[in-house]
Amino acid sequence: VQLQAFGGGLVQAGGSLRLSCAASRSTFSINAIGWYRQAPGEQRELVAVISSGGSTNYADSVKGRFIISRDNAKNKVFLQMNSLKPEDTAVYYCYARDVVYGEHSYEINYWGQGTLVTVSS
């Protein structure tokens, strides 16, 4: 699956941004889809992910501030980011995971290009 992320930009602390990720096939059929981020000098970390069943998982640092949602009809996933902090500054990557089930199941991970989010203090 191909992923394309949109919506990054510059925002002041306390502000909001909404990221969008367009997938090349139905998001309903994707095992999990969501967002990672990577700040300068840091490792890439999970931000939020939503499963095909609708369950969500958030990094502790964004719980209560970020909301992930999915529009299966439009093959899109969104990340609503509220109460942004300077430490949220990072390149945000759209991510998807397929699971191929069989005698030896395995995962396939997909990455979109990043979109830069900069939060000024």
Short mmCIF file of C-alpha atoms in Angstrom, two decimals:
data_model
loop_
_atom_site.label_atom_id
_atom_site.label_comp_id
_atom_site.label_asym_id
_atom_site.label_seq_id
_atom_site.Cartn_x
_atom_site.Cartn_y
_atom_site.Cartn_z
CA VAL A 1 0.00 0.00 0.00
CA GLN A 2 1.22 3.50 -0.76
CA LEU A 3 0.76 6.23 1.81
CA GLN A 4 0.81 9.98 1.40
CA ALA A 5 0.79 12.34 4.35
CA PHE A 6 -0.49 15.91 4.40
CA GLY A 7 -1.06 18.69 6.85
CA GLY A 8 2.18 19.52 8.58
CA GLY A 9 3.20 23.07 9.25
CA LEU A 10 4.20 25.66 11.80
CA VAL A 11 1.95 26.29 14.77
CA GLN A 12 2.30 28.04 18.11
CA ALA A 13 2.27 26.11 21.34
CA GLY A 14 -1.28 25.41 22.43
CA GLY A 15 -2.51 25.35 18.87
CA SER A 16 -3.91 22.54 16.73
CA LEU A 17 -3.09 20.80 13.50
CA ARG A 18 -4.75 18.00 11.59
CA LEU A 19 -2.66 15.52 9.66
CA SER A 20 -4.13 13.39 6.88
CA CYS A 21 -2.83 10.20 5.34
CA ALA A 22 -4.21 8.91 2.06
CA ALA A 23 -3.81 5.19 1.40
CA SER A 24 -3.78 3.59 -2.04
CA ARG A 25 -6.26 0.93 -0.99
CA SER A 26 -9.08 0.51 1.48
CA THR A 27 -8.02 1.35 5.01
CA PHE A 28 -10.60 -1.16 6.19
CA SER A 29 -8.46 -3.97 4.80
CA ILE A 30 -5.28 -2.77 6.48
CA ASN A 31 -4.45 -4.49 9.75
CA ALA A 32 -3.27 -1.29 11.42
CA ILE A 33 -2.61 2.25 10.24
CA GLY A 34 -1.39 5.31 12.00
CA TRP A 35 1.44 7.70 12.73
CA TYR A 36 4.99 7.66 13.94
CA ARG A 37 7.23 10.66 14.47
CA GLN A 38 10.92 11.39 14.58
CA ALA A 39 12.42 14.43 16.22
CA PRO A 40 15.95 15.60 15.35
CA GLY A 41 18.50 13.32 16.94
CA GLU A 42 15.83 10.98 18.25
CA GLN A 43 14.54 7.58 17.27
CA ARG A 44 11.27 7.18 15.45
CA GLU A 45 8.44 6.59 17.90
CA LEU A 46 4.83 5.53 17.75
CA VAL A 47 2.33 8.37 18.06
CA ALA A 48 -1.02 6.69 17.42
CA VAL A 49 -2.35 3.70 15.53
CA ILE A 50 -5.82 2.41 14.75
CA SER A 51 -6.57 -1.20 13.93
CA SER A 52 -8.94 -2.56 11.32
CA GLY A 53 -11.30 -3.30 14.19
CA GLY A 54 -11.20 0.30 15.34
CA SER A 55 -9.13 -0.06 18.49
CA THR A 56 -6.61 2.68 19.09
CA ASN A 57 -3.25 2.94 20.76
CA TYR A 58 -1.53 6.19 21.72
CA ALA A 59 1.85 7.16 23.03
CA ASP A 60 1.57 8.28 26.65
CA SER A 61 2.93 11.69 25.69
CA VAL A 62 -0.03 12.44 23.40
CA LYS A 63 -2.91 10.79 25.25
CA GLY A 64 -5.73 13.25 25.83
CA ARG A 65 -4.37 15.66 23.22
CA PHE A 66 -4.26 13.71 19.95
CA ILE A 67 -7.08 11.80 18.31
CA ILE A 68 -6.67 9.29 15.51
CA SER A 69 -9.58 8.50 13.24
CA ARG A 70 -10.21 6.69 10.01
CA ASP A 71 -12.50 7.26 7.05
CA ASN A 72 -12.69 3.93 5.26
CA ALA A 73 -14.86 5.32 2.49
CA LYS A 74 -12.11 7.77 1.54
CA ASN A 75 -9.15 5.51 2.41
CA LYS A 76 -7.84 8.13 4.80
CA VAL A 77 -6.56 8.32 8.32
CA PHE A 78 -6.43 11.52 10.33
CA LEU A 79 -4.51 12.70 13.34
CA GLN A 80 -6.08 15.62 15.15
CA MET A 81 -3.39 17.21 17.28
CA ASN A 82 -4.53 19.61 19.99
CA SER A 83 -2.73 21.49 22.73
CA LEU A 84 0.50 21.14 20.81
CA LYS A 85 3.77 21.50 22.66
CA PRO A 86 7.25 22.36 21.39
CA GLU A 87 8.28 18.78 22.17
CA ASP A 88 5.77 17.60 19.56
CA THR A 89 8.04 19.08 16.90
CA ALA A 90 9.04 16.26 14.58
CA VAL A 91 8.63 14.74 11.17
CA TYR A 92 5.42 12.73 11.26
CA TYR A 93 5.22 9.56 9.16
CA CYS A 94 2.15 7.72 8.09
CA TYR A 95 2.49 3.99 8.76
CA ALA A 96 0.55 0.90 7.83
CA ARG A 97 0.90 -2.75 8.71
CA ASP A 98 -0.42 -5.78 6.92
CA VAL A 99 -0.41 -9.25 8.43
CA VAL A 100 -0.08 -12.18 6.07
CA TYR A 101 -1.64 -15.17 7.79
CA GLY A 102 -0.52 -18.68 7.08
CA GLU A 103 1.58 -21.48 8.49
CA HIS A 104 4.16 -18.79 9.24
CA SER A 105 2.41 -15.49 9.58
CA TYR A 106 4.41 -12.35 9.06
CA GLU A 107 3.99 -8.59 8.97
CA ILE A 108 4.61 -6.13 6.16
CA ASN A 109 5.23 -2.53 7.16
CA TYR A 110 4.66 0.44 4.90
CA TRP A 111 5.83 4.02 5.33
CA GLY A 112 4.73 7.22 3.72
CA GLN A 113 6.87 10.30 3.26
CA GLY A 114 7.08 12.47 6.33
CA THR A 115 5.40 15.75 7.00
CA LEU A 116 7.10 18.26 9.25
CA VAL A 117 5.30 19.63 12.28
CA THR A 118 6.98 22.54 14.04
CA VAL A 119 5.58 23.88 17.29
CA SER A 120 6.98 27.20 18.40
CA SER A 121 7.07 28.28 22.03
#
